[in-house]
């Protein structure tokens, strides 16, 4: 039995889909407050749904019983309920999960952290690195995945990257290289590493197939949608002063991630790709497949622009 914690999230739900497609038995921790349509999707996949919360140790002890493998993707950064915070969920909650899994005799644990280049001091970095350390000491066979920025999040309107309206907010000068990665590829790695011995007791940095600067990314999207973007940059110095003034752990952590983005996050995937099958999604593919068509249609409607 494989337990997925974070199963109602973007990454966790894709992991559940991949696992059930390959006929694995999957249990998911589901909060009573979770979005009903996401819960329904998991139910339709045949996932066993068990109520729980990372802040509730008893629920973690119960849900880990009979489990061989835990995959945890949960985070409170975009998904908060009263009482949730980065210290209470991403740190203490994940540490409790590691301890509950160890106590229940779980053998294998896959934890989704983030890239080593994002080590700007903030509550989320403290949480991620302390969970990584506790896992390494736990005695369970662990894999820590350290992905770069997800295309689906950082190249989306939620973060000011809006192909539909040909606008982009980028952090830093725009020249720094970042290995934007598709969350779908991260899900694929999380599943592939279960049976890959090179992933045992390993920490794996994960990026997309090429490191591109945000300005290069904008250019790739311009080619797909056939319109020029309006680009607004937020300099690193401005982000640094925002970080110095931030008091809330979430605000601090988001600002620190933007600083990490402004400094760049290039990840060389050559060696990792020798150990795993499958292709990584490029920014061009992502632009064409997931975003490009909608933005291109919008561009035709508003400006009649041709592609260039
Ligand atoms: N976004 C990026 O660019 C990026 C880059 C590198 C690494 N990562 C990491 O990737 C991972 C997955 O991200 P994602 O996009 O899938 O996040 P997401 O869509 O926001 O999903 C978060 C999940 O965590 C669950 N959760 C939140 N608080 C919880 C609690 N108290 N107890 C139990 N579960 C709780 C949520 O449950 P509910 O549905 O009930 O709220 C949801 O299932 C995270 O660890 C993140 O740090 C992200």
mmCIF file of C-alpha atoms and ligand atoms in Angstrom:
data_model
loop_
_atom_site.group_PDB
_atom_site.id
_atom_site.type_symbol
_atom_site.label_atom_id
_atom_site.label_comp_id
_atom_site.label_asym_id
_atom_site.label_seq_id
_atom_site.Cartn_x
_atom_site.Cartn_y
_atom_site.Cartn_z
ATOM 1 C CA UNK A 1 0.000 0.000 0.000
ATOM 2 C CA UNK A 2 1.277 3.435 -0.972
ATOM 3 C CA UNK A 3 0.099 6.421 1.067
ATOM 4 C CA UNK A 4 -0.017 9.799 -0.713
ATOM 5 C CA UNK A 5 -0.162 12.873 1.518
ATOM 6 C CA UNK A 6 -1.105 15.944 -0.526
ATOM 7 C CA UNK A 7 -3.269 13.829 -2.856
ATOM 8 C CA UNK A 8 -5.845 16.584 -3.397
ATOM 9 C CA UNK A 9 -3.115 18.938 -4.620
ATOM 10 C CA UNK A 10 -1.814 19.449 -8.159
ATOM 11 C CA UNK A 11 1.212 17.177 -7.808
ATOM 12 C CA UNK A 12 -0.282 14.593 -5.447
ATOM 13 C CA UNK A 13 -3.348 14.025 -7.634
ATOM 14 C CA UNK A 14 -1.162 13.362 -10.681
ATOM 15 C CA UNK A 15 0.940 10.937 -8.616
ATOM 16 C CA UNK A 16 -2.254 9.095 -7.589
ATOM 17 C CA UNK A 17 -3.341 8.924 -11.248
ATOM 18 C CA UNK A 18 0.004 7.456 -12.318
ATOM 19 C CA UNK A 19 0.069 4.952 -9.453
ATOM 20 C CA UNK A 20 -3.476 3.686 -9.984
ATOM 21 C CA UNK A 21 -2.907 3.477 -13.744
ATOM 22 C CA UNK A 22 -0.121 1.021 -13.017
ATOM 23 C CA UNK A 23 -2.436 -0.944 -10.698
ATOM 24 C CA UNK A 24 -0.819 0.044 -7.416
ATOM 25 C CA UNK A 25 -2.909 0.157 -4.245
ATOM 26 C CA UNK A 26 -3.113 3.766 -3.124
ATOM 27 C CA UNK A 27 -4.378 5.343 0.072
ATOM 28 C CA UNK A 28 -4.757 9.120 0.317
ATOM 29 C CA UNK A 29 -4.913 11.393 3.313
ATOM 30 C CA UNK A 30 -7.904 13.651 2.664
ATOM 31 C CA UNK A 31 -8.959 16.557 4.836
ATOM 32 C CA UNK A 32 -12.634 17.039 5.626
ATOM 33 C CA UNK A 33 -12.298 20.534 4.132
ATOM 34 C CA UNK A 34 -10.855 19.355 0.792
ATOM 35 C CA UNK A 35 -12.435 20.419 -2.491
ATOM 36 C CA UNK A 36 -15.171 17.857 -3.223
ATOM 37 C CA UNK A 37 -14.397 17.636 -6.956
ATOM 38 C CA UNK A 38 -10.774 16.748 -6.201
ATOM 39 C CA UNK A 39 -11.890 14.119 -3.694
ATOM 40 C CA UNK A 40 -14.300 12.723 -6.304
ATOM 41 C CA UNK A 41 -11.470 12.435 -8.843
ATOM 42 C CA UNK A 42 -9.448 10.367 -6.365
ATOM 43 C CA UNK A 43 -12.476 8.204 -5.597
ATOM 44 C CA UNK A 44 -12.990 7.585 -9.316
ATOM 45 C CA UNK A 45 -9.375 6.392 -9.567
ATOM 46 C CA UNK A 46 -10.080 3.782 -6.899
ATOM 47 C CA UNK A 47 -7.933 5.455 -4.251
ATOM 48 C CA UNK A 48 -8.734 4.567 -0.629
ATOM 49 C CA UNK A 49 -9.675 7.853 1.052
ATOM 50 C CA UNK A 50 -8.802 8.264 4.721
ATOM 51 C CA UNK A 51 -9.465 11.438 6.742
ATOM 52 C CA UNK A 52 -6.529 13.097 8.447
ATOM 53 C CA UNK A 53 -4.443 16.202 8.872
ATOM 54 C CA UNK A 54 -0.690 16.736 9.154
ATOM 55 C CA UNK A 55 -1.342 18.678 12.364
ATOM 56 C CA UNK A 56 -3.114 15.678 13.939
ATOM 57 C CA UNK A 57 -0.575 13.045 14.998
ATOM 58 C CA UNK A 58 -3.213 10.442 15.900
ATOM 59 C CA UNK A 59 -4.617 10.620 12.363
ATOM 60 C CA UNK A 60 -1.098 10.080 10.963
ATOM 61 C CA UNK A 61 -0.490 7.047 13.185
ATOM 62 C CA UNK A 62 -3.794 5.533 12.007
ATOM 63 C CA UNK A 63 -3.289 6.248 8.318
ATOM 64 C CA UNK A 64 0.270 4.822 8.252
ATOM 65 C CA UNK A 65 -0.846 1.407 9.533
ATOM 66 C CA UNK A 66 -0.265 -1.252 6.873
ATOM 67 C CA UNK A 67 1.537 1.165 4.565
ATOM 68 C CA UNK A 68 4.824 0.174 2.856
ATOM 69 C CA UNK A 69 5.565 3.490 1.142
ATOM 70 C CA UNK A 70 4.730 7.133 1.846
ATOM 71 C CA UNK A 71 4.885 9.887 -0.781
ATOM 72 C CA UNK A 72 4.404 13.342 0.694
ATOM 73 C CA UNK A 73 3.805 16.418 -1.457
ATOM 74 C CA UNK A 74 1.678 18.391 1.018
ATOM 75 C CA UNK A 75 2.226 22.072 1.624
ATOM 76 C CA UNK A 76 0.195 24.912 3.015
ATOM 77 C CA UNK A 77 1.656 27.562 0.693
ATOM 78 C CA UNK A 78 -1.401 27.673 -1.610
ATOM 79 C CA UNK A 79 -3.858 25.578 0.370
ATOM 80 C CA UNK A 80 -4.663 26.876 3.833
ATOM 81 C CA UNK A 81 -7.258 26.144 6.492
ATOM 82 C CA UNK A 82 -7.544 27.807 9.910
ATOM 83 C CA UNK A 83 -4.567 26.751 12.056
ATOM 84 C CA UNK A 84 -2.408 25.984 9.021
ATOM 85 C CA UNK A 85 0.904 27.758 8.668
ATOM 86 C CA UNK A 86 4.302 26.879 7.271
ATOM 87 C CA UNK A 87 5.687 26.087 10.757
ATOM 88 C CA UNK A 88 2.605 24.048 11.800
ATOM 89 C CA UNK A 89 2.129 22.090 8.533
ATOM 90 C CA UNK A 90 5.225 22.168 6.293
ATOM 91 C CA UNK A 91 7.554 21.797 9.254
ATOM 92 C CA UNK A 92 5.957 20.243 12.351
ATOM 93 C CA UNK A 93 3.281 18.375 10.388
ATOM 94 C CA UNK A 94 5.740 16.818 7.938
ATOM 95 C CA UNK A 95 8.128 15.948 10.804
ATOM 96 C CA UNK A 96 5.220 14.221 12.582
ATOM 97 C CA UNK A 97 4.481 12.291 9.402
ATOM 98 C CA UNK A 98 8.080 11.064 9.170
ATOM 99 C CA UNK A 99 7.919 9.969 12.796
ATOM 100 C CA UNK A 100 4.489 8.305 12.419
ATOM 101 C CA UNK A 101 5.677 6.462 9.295
ATOM 102 C CA UNK A 102 8.840 5.243 11.026
ATOM 103 C CA UNK A 103 6.869 4.097 14.083
ATOM 104 C CA UNK A 104 4.381 2.212 11.849
ATOM 105 C CA UNK A 105 7.182 0.304 10.095
ATOM 106 C CA UNK A 106 6.975 2.111 6.733
ATOM 107 C CA UNK A 107 9.971 1.065 4.614
ATOM 108 C CA UNK A 108 10.100 3.696 1.880
ATOM 109 C CA UNK A 109 9.478 7.471 1.971
ATOM 110 C CA UNK A 110 9.507 9.948 -0.926
ATOM 111 C CA UNK A 111 9.441 13.597 0.071
ATOM 112 C CA UNK A 112 8.971 16.540 -2.281
ATOM 113 C CA UNK A 113 11.198 19.405 -1.214
ATOM 114 C CA UNK A 114 12.683 22.117 -3.447
ATOM 115 C CA UNK A 115 15.873 22.957 -5.308
ATOM 116 C CA UNK A 116 19.081 23.584 -3.347
ATOM 117 C CA UNK A 117 19.441 26.929 -5.135
ATOM 118 C CA UNK A 118 16.325 28.164 -3.319
ATOM 119 C CA UNK A 119 18.114 28.246 0.022
ATOM 120 C CA UNK A 120 17.126 31.826 0.829
ATOM 121 C CA UNK A 121 16.570 31.985 4.577
ATOM 122 C CA UNK A 122 12.802 31.743 5.270
ATOM 123 C CA UNK A 123 10.371 29.483 7.179
ATOM 124 C CA UNK A 124 9.710 27.255 4.132
ATOM 125 C CA UNK A 125 13.412 26.601 3.511
ATOM 126 C CA UNK A 126 13.862 25.819 7.219
ATOM 127 C CA UNK A 127 10.907 23.429 7.029
ATOM 128 C CA UNK A 128 12.028 21.680 3.838
ATOM 129 C CA UNK A 129 15.625 21.179 4.980
ATOM 130 C CA UNK A 130 14.670 20.030 8.486
ATOM 131 C CA UNK A 131 12.247 17.423 7.086
ATOM 132 C CA UNK A 132 14.963 16.249 4.667
ATOM 133 C CA UNK A 133 17.387 15.827 7.599
ATOM 134 C CA UNK A 134 14.880 13.997 9.760
ATOM 135 C CA UNK A 135 14.104 11.630 6.892
ATOM 136 C CA UNK A 136 17.786 10.901 6.330
ATOM 137 C CA UNK A 137 18.098 9.944 10.012
ATOM 138 C CA UNK A 138 14.851 7.943 10.126
ATOM 139 C CA UNK A 139 16.204 4.577 8.974
ATOM 140 C CA UNK A 140 13.549 4.391 6.210
ATOM 141 C CA UNK A 141 14.769 4.168 2.612
ATOM 142 C CA UNK A 142 14.188 7.724 1.459
ATOM 143 C CA UNK A 143 14.201 9.798 -1.696
ATOM 144 C CA UNK A 144 14.164 13.577 -1.513
ATOM 145 C CA UNK A 145 13.053 15.229 -4.745
ATOM 146 C CA UNK A 146 14.206 18.820 -5.105
ATOM 147 C CA UNK A 147 12.390 20.334 -8.069
ATOM 148 C CA UNK A 148 12.892 23.779 -9.519
ATOM 149 C CA UNK A 149 9.984 26.152 -10.237
ATOM 150 C CA UNK A 150 6.883 24.443 -11.672
ATOM 151 C CA UNK A 151 5.867 25.746 -15.116
ATOM 152 C CA UNK A 152 2.199 25.274 -14.188
ATOM 153 C CA UNK A 153 2.619 27.689 -11.271
ATOM 154 C CA UNK A 154 5.390 30.169 -12.144
ATOM 155 C CA UNK A 155 4.465 30.439 -15.821
ATOM 156 C CA UNK A 156 0.801 31.025 -15.027
ATOM 157 C CA UNK A 157 -1.429 34.032 -14.346
ATOM 158 C CA UNK A 158 -1.406 33.172 -10.615
ATOM 159 C CA UNK A 159 2.200 34.401 -10.526
ATOM 160 C CA UNK A 160 1.751 37.245 -13.021
ATOM 161 C CA UNK A 161 2.747 35.290 -16.166
ATOM 162 C CA UNK A 162 -0.302 35.746 -18.367
ATOM 163 C CA UNK A 163 -0.019 34.681 -22.023
ATOM 164 C CA UNK A 164 -3.754 35.217 -22.529
ATOM 165 C CA UNK A 165 -3.189 38.952 -22.050
ATOM 166 C CA UNK A 166 0.442 38.910 -23.297
ATOM 167 C CA UNK A 167 1.776 40.189 -19.980
ATOM 168 C CA UNK A 168 4.497 38.883 -17.692
ATOM 169 C CA UNK A 169 5.821 39.879 -14.325
ATOM 170 C CA UNK A 170 9.318 38.502 -13.861
ATOM 171 C CA UNK A 171 11.547 38.593 -10.835
ATOM 172 C CA UNK A 172 15.120 39.895 -11.049
ATOM 173 C CA UNK A 173 16.845 41.114 -14.205
ATOM 174 C CA UNK A 174 15.229 38.452 -16.379
ATOM 175 C CA UNK A 175 18.671 37.248 -17.588
ATOM 176 C CA UNK A 176 19.211 34.547 -14.952
ATOM 177 C CA UNK A 177 18.762 30.916 -16.035
ATOM 178 C CA UNK A 178 16.027 28.772 -14.501
ATOM 179 C CA UNK A 179 15.240 25.110 -15.205
ATOM 180 C CA UNK A 180 11.446 25.472 -15.111
ATOM 181 C CA UNK A 181 9.999 21.973 -14.752
ATOM 182 C CA UNK A 182 6.541 20.565 -15.402
ATOM 183 C CA UNK A 183 4.782 19.288 -12.282
ATOM 184 C CA UNK A 184 3.717 16.322 -14.444
ATOM 185 C CA UNK A 185 7.384 15.348 -14.860
ATOM 186 C CA UNK A 186 7.953 15.707 -11.108
ATOM 187 C CA UNK A 187 5.005 13.331 -10.554
ATOM 188 C CA UNK A 188 6.528 10.886 -13.022
ATOM 189 C CA UNK A 189 9.855 10.984 -11.165
ATOM 190 C CA UNK A 190 8.133 10.475 -7.799
ATOM 191 C CA UNK A 191 6.606 7.257 -9.144
ATOM 192 C CA UNK A 192 9.658 6.113 -11.127
ATOM 193 C CA UNK A 193 11.995 6.437 -8.171
ATOM 194 C CA UNK A 194 9.964 3.906 -6.142
ATOM 195 C CA UNK A 195 11.484 1.065 -8.176
ATOM 196 C CA UNK A 196 14.798 2.652 -9.069
ATOM 197 C CA UNK A 197 17.626 1.654 -6.738
ATOM 198 C CA UNK A 198 19.684 4.696 -7.690
ATOM 199 C CA UNK A 199 16.967 6.753 -5.968
ATOM 200 C CA UNK A 200 17.324 4.907 -2.662
ATOM 201 C CA UNK A 201 18.667 7.166 0.085
ATOM 202 C CA UNK A 202 19.233 9.869 -2.486
ATOM 203 C CA UNK A 203 18.486 13.555 -2.925
ATOM 204 C CA UNK A 204 17.672 14.414 -6.528
ATOM 205 C CA UNK A 205 17.592 17.922 -7.978
ATOM 206 C CA UNK A 206 14.966 18.113 -10.714
ATOM 207 C CA UNK A 207 14.679 20.615 -13.527
ATOM 208 C CA UNK A 208 13.270 20.797 -17.024
ATOM 209 C CA UNK A 209 15.302 19.859 -20.132
ATOM 210 C CA UNK A 210 16.905 23.299 -20.540
ATOM 211 C CA UNK A 211 17.726 26.264 -18.351
ATOM 212 C CA UNK A 212 16.221 29.423 -19.846
ATOM 213 C CA UNK A 213 16.151 32.989 -18.612
ATOM 214 C CA UNK A 214 12.674 34.437 -17.949
ATOM 215 C CA UNK A 215 13.211 36.775 -20.928
ATOM 216 C CA UNK A 216 13.965 33.766 -23.144
ATOM 217 C CA UNK A 217 10.810 32.095 -21.810
ATOM 218 C CA UNK A 218 8.797 35.205 -22.691
ATOM 219 C CA UNK A 219 10.272 35.101 -26.196
ATOM 220 C CA UNK A 220 9.280 31.424 -26.609
ATOM 221 C CA UNK A 221 5.709 32.272 -25.588
ATOM 222 C CA UNK A 222 5.654 35.279 -27.943
ATOM 223 C CA UNK A 223 6.486 32.927 -30.797
ATOM 224 C CA UNK A 224 3.650 30.600 -29.822
ATOM 225 C CA UNK A 225 0.955 33.240 -29.329
ATOM 226 C CA UNK A 226 2.132 35.595 -32.070
ATOM 227 C CA UNK A 227 2.057 38.684 -29.877
ATOM 228 C CA UNK A 228 4.644 40.707 -28.033
ATOM 229 C CA UNK A 229 4.460 40.593 -24.236
ATOM 230 C CA UNK A 230 4.453 43.583 -21.935
ATOM 231 C CA UNK A 231 7.105 42.687 -19.364
ATOM 232 C CA UNK A 232 7.360 44.107 -15.871
ATOM 233 C CA UNK A 233 10.431 43.264 -13.789
ATOM 234 C CA UNK A 234 10.629 43.235 -10.019
ATOM 235 C CA UNK A 235 14.290 43.843 -9.082
ATOM 236 C CA UNK A 236 16.021 41.616 -6.541
ATOM 237 C CA UNK A 237 16.798 44.657 -4.339
ATOM 238 C CA UNK A 238 13.068 45.420 -4.032
ATOM 239 C CA UNK A 239 12.376 41.799 -3.090
ATOM 240 C CA UNK A 240 15.205 41.899 -0.506
ATOM 241 C CA UNK A 241 13.642 44.900 1.192
ATOM 242 C CA UNK A 242 10.204 43.226 1.071
ATOM 243 C CA UNK A 243 11.741 40.180 2.758
ATOM 244 C CA UNK A 244 13.337 42.352 5.465
ATOM 245 C CA UNK A 245 9.936 43.923 6.211
ATOM 246 C CA UNK A 246 7.866 40.722 6.037
ATOM 247 C CA UNK A 247 6.495 39.357 9.308
ATOM 248 C CA UNK A 248 4.150 36.547 8.266
ATOM 249 C CA UNK A 249 5.896 33.171 7.560
ATOM 250 C CA UNK A 250 3.985 32.724 4.293
ATOM 251 C CA UNK A 251 4.770 36.227 3.033
ATOM 252 C CA UNK A 252 8.434 35.730 3.975
ATOM 253 C CA UNK A 253 8.566 32.399 2.194
ATOM 254 C CA UNK A 254 6.910 33.612 -1.020
ATOM 255 C CA UNK A 255 9.243 36.610 -1.141
ATOM 256 C CA UNK A 256 12.234 34.327 -0.538
ATOM 257 C CA UNK A 257 11.106 32.087 -3.426
ATOM 258 C CA UNK A 258 10.911 35.141 -5.683
ATOM 259 C CA UNK A 259 14.450 36.052 -4.606
ATOM 260 C CA UNK A 260 15.527 32.503 -5.439
ATOM 261 C CA UNK A 261 13.934 32.955 -8.870
ATOM 262 C CA UNK A 262 15.688 36.316 -9.286
ATOM 263 C CA UNK A 263 19.050 34.652 -8.535
ATOM 264 C CA UNK A 264 18.424 31.766 -10.946
ATOM 265 C CA UNK A 265 18.034 28.022 -10.628
ATOM 266 C CA UNK A 266 19.807 26.167 -13.424
ATOM 267 C CA UNK A 267 19.838 22.381 -12.917
ATOM 268 C CA UNK A 268 21.916 20.075 -15.099
ATOM 269 C CA UNK A 269 19.723 17.020 -15.704
ATOM 270 C CA UNK A 270 22.205 15.093 -17.884
ATOM 271 C CA UNK A 271 23.305 12.573 -15.259
ATOM 272 C CA UNK A 272 19.854 12.076 -13.733
ATOM 273 C CA UNK A 273 18.356 11.409 -17.153
ATOM 274 C CA UNK A 274 20.770 8.524 -17.715
ATOM 275 C CA UNK A 275 19.018 6.724 -14.832
ATOM 276 C CA UNK A 276 15.365 7.329 -15.729
ATOM 277 C CA UNK A 277 13.320 6.692 -18.852
ATOM 278 C CA UNK A 278 11.116 9.350 -20.405
ATOM 279 C CA UNK A 279 11.416 12.840 -21.818
ATOM 280 C CA UNK A 280 11.114 16.070 -19.894
ATOM 281 C CA UNK A 281 8.563 18.661 -20.992
ATOM 282 C CA UNK A 282 10.208 21.719 -22.551
ATOM 283 C CA UNK A 283 8.981 25.277 -22.092
ATOM 284 C CA UNK A 284 8.052 25.308 -25.812
ATOM 285 C CA UNK A 285 5.909 22.178 -25.414
ATOM 286 C CA UNK A 286 4.310 23.584 -22.313
ATOM 287 C CA UNK A 287 3.589 26.883 -24.074
ATOM 288 C CA UNK A 288 2.064 25.114 -27.085
ATOM 289 C CA UNK A 289 0.150 22.396 -25.282
ATOM 290 C CA UNK A 290 -1.117 23.850 -22.037
ATOM 291 C CA UNK A 291 -1.225 27.584 -22.546
ATOM 292 C CA UNK A 292 -0.459 28.482 -26.138
ATOM 293 C CA UNK A 293 -3.700 27.523 -27.835
ATOM 294 C CA UNK A 294 -5.923 29.553 -25.497
ATOM 295 C CA UNK A 295 -3.638 32.587 -25.634
ATOM 296 C CA UNK A 296 -3.270 32.297 -29.420
ATOM 297 C CA UNK A 297 -7.062 32.276 -29.820
ATOM 298 C CA UNK A 298 -7.342 35.293 -27.518
ATOM 299 C CA UNK A 299 -4.654 37.049 -29.546
ATOM 300 C CA UNK A 300 -6.573 36.443 -32.791
ATOM 301 C CA UNK A 301 -9.752 37.795 -31.240
ATOM 302 C CA UNK A 302 -8.191 40.946 -29.825
ATOM 303 C CA UNK A 303 -5.571 41.960 -32.369
ATOM 304 C CA UNK A 304 -5.787 39.725 -35.410
ATOM 305 C CA UNK A 305 -2.002 39.407 -35.057
ATOM 306 C CA UNK A 306 -0.194 36.835 -37.175
ATOM 307 C CA UNK A 307 2.504 34.551 -35.787
ATOM 308 C CA UNK A 308 6.135 35.558 -36.162
HETATM 309 N N1 LIG B 1 5.022 25.248 -7.034
HETATM 310 C C1 LIG B 1 6.308 25.103 -7.324
HETATM 311 O O1 LIG B 1 6.860 25.756 -8.213
HETATM 312 C C2 LIG B 1 7.123 24.101 -6.541
HETATM 313 C C3 LIG B 1 8.496 23.999 -6.820
HETATM 314 C C4 LIG B 1 9.251 23.062 -6.112
HETATM 315 C C5 LIG B 1 8.646 22.257 -5.155
HETATM 316 N N2 LIG B 1 7.312 22.393 -4.920
HETATM 317 C C6 LIG B 1 6.697 21.517 -3.915
HETATM 318 O O2 LIG B 1 5.791 20.640 -4.572
HETATM 319 C C7 LIG B 1 4.870 20.136 -3.614
HETATM 320 C C8 LIG B 1 3.483 19.990 -4.210
HETATM 321 O O3 LIG B 1 2.924 21.209 -4.561
HETATM 322 P P1 LIG B 1 1.443 21.281 -5.178
HETATM 323 O O4 LIG B 1 1.521 22.239 -6.302
HETATM 324 O O5 LIG B 1 0.871 19.949 -5.408
HETATM 325 O O6 LIG B 1 0.641 21.966 -3.951
HETATM 326 P P2 LIG B 1 -0.922 22.162 -3.810
HETATM 327 O O7 LIG B 1 -1.614 21.927 -5.116
HETATM 328 O O8 LIG B 1 -1.157 23.460 -3.106
HETATM 329 O O9 LIG B 1 -1.381 20.960 -2.849
HETATM 330 C C9 LIG B 1 -1.109 20.992 -1.476
HETATM 331 C C10 LIG B 1 -1.653 19.737 -0.822
HETATM 332 O O10 LIG B 1 -1.270 19.763 0.563
HETATM 333 C C11 LIG B 1 -2.424 19.465 1.340
HETATM 334 N N3 LIG B 1 -2.349 20.050 2.678
HETATM 335 C C12 LIG B 1 -2.245 21.358 3.017
HETATM 336 N N4 LIG B 1 -2.286 21.486 4.342
HETATM 337 C C13 LIG B 1 -2.414 20.232 4.863
HETATM 338 C C14 LIG B 1 -2.549 19.717 6.180
HETATM 339 N N5 LIG B 1 -2.589 20.501 7.259
HETATM 340 N N6 LIG B 1 -2.662 18.374 6.325
HETATM 341 C C15 LIG B 1 -2.672 17.555 5.250
HETATM 342 N N7 LIG B 1 -2.580 17.984 3.983
HETATM 343 C C16 LIG B 1 -2.465 19.316 3.804
HETATM 344 C C17 LIG B 1 -3.569 20.055 0.542
HETATM 345 O O11 LIG B 1 -4.801 19.525 0.998
HETATM 346 P P3 LIG B 1 -6.201 20.321 0.816
HETATM 347 O O12 LIG B 1 -6.617 20.074 -0.608
HETATM 348 O O13 LIG B 1 -7.093 19.681 1.790
HETATM 349 O O14 LIG B 1 -5.942 21.770 1.085
HETATM 350 C C18 LIG B 1 -3.180 19.607 -0.862
HETATM 351 O O15 LIG B 1 -3.524 18.268 -1.055
HETATM 352 C C19 LIG B 1 4.992 21.028 -2.390
HETATM 353 O O16 LIG B 1 5.677 20.330 -1.373
HETATM 354 C C20 LIG B 1 5.820 22.198 -2.874
HETATM 355 O O17 LIG B 1 6.611 22.785 -1.863
HETATM 356 C C21 LIG B 1 6.531 23.275 -5.590
#
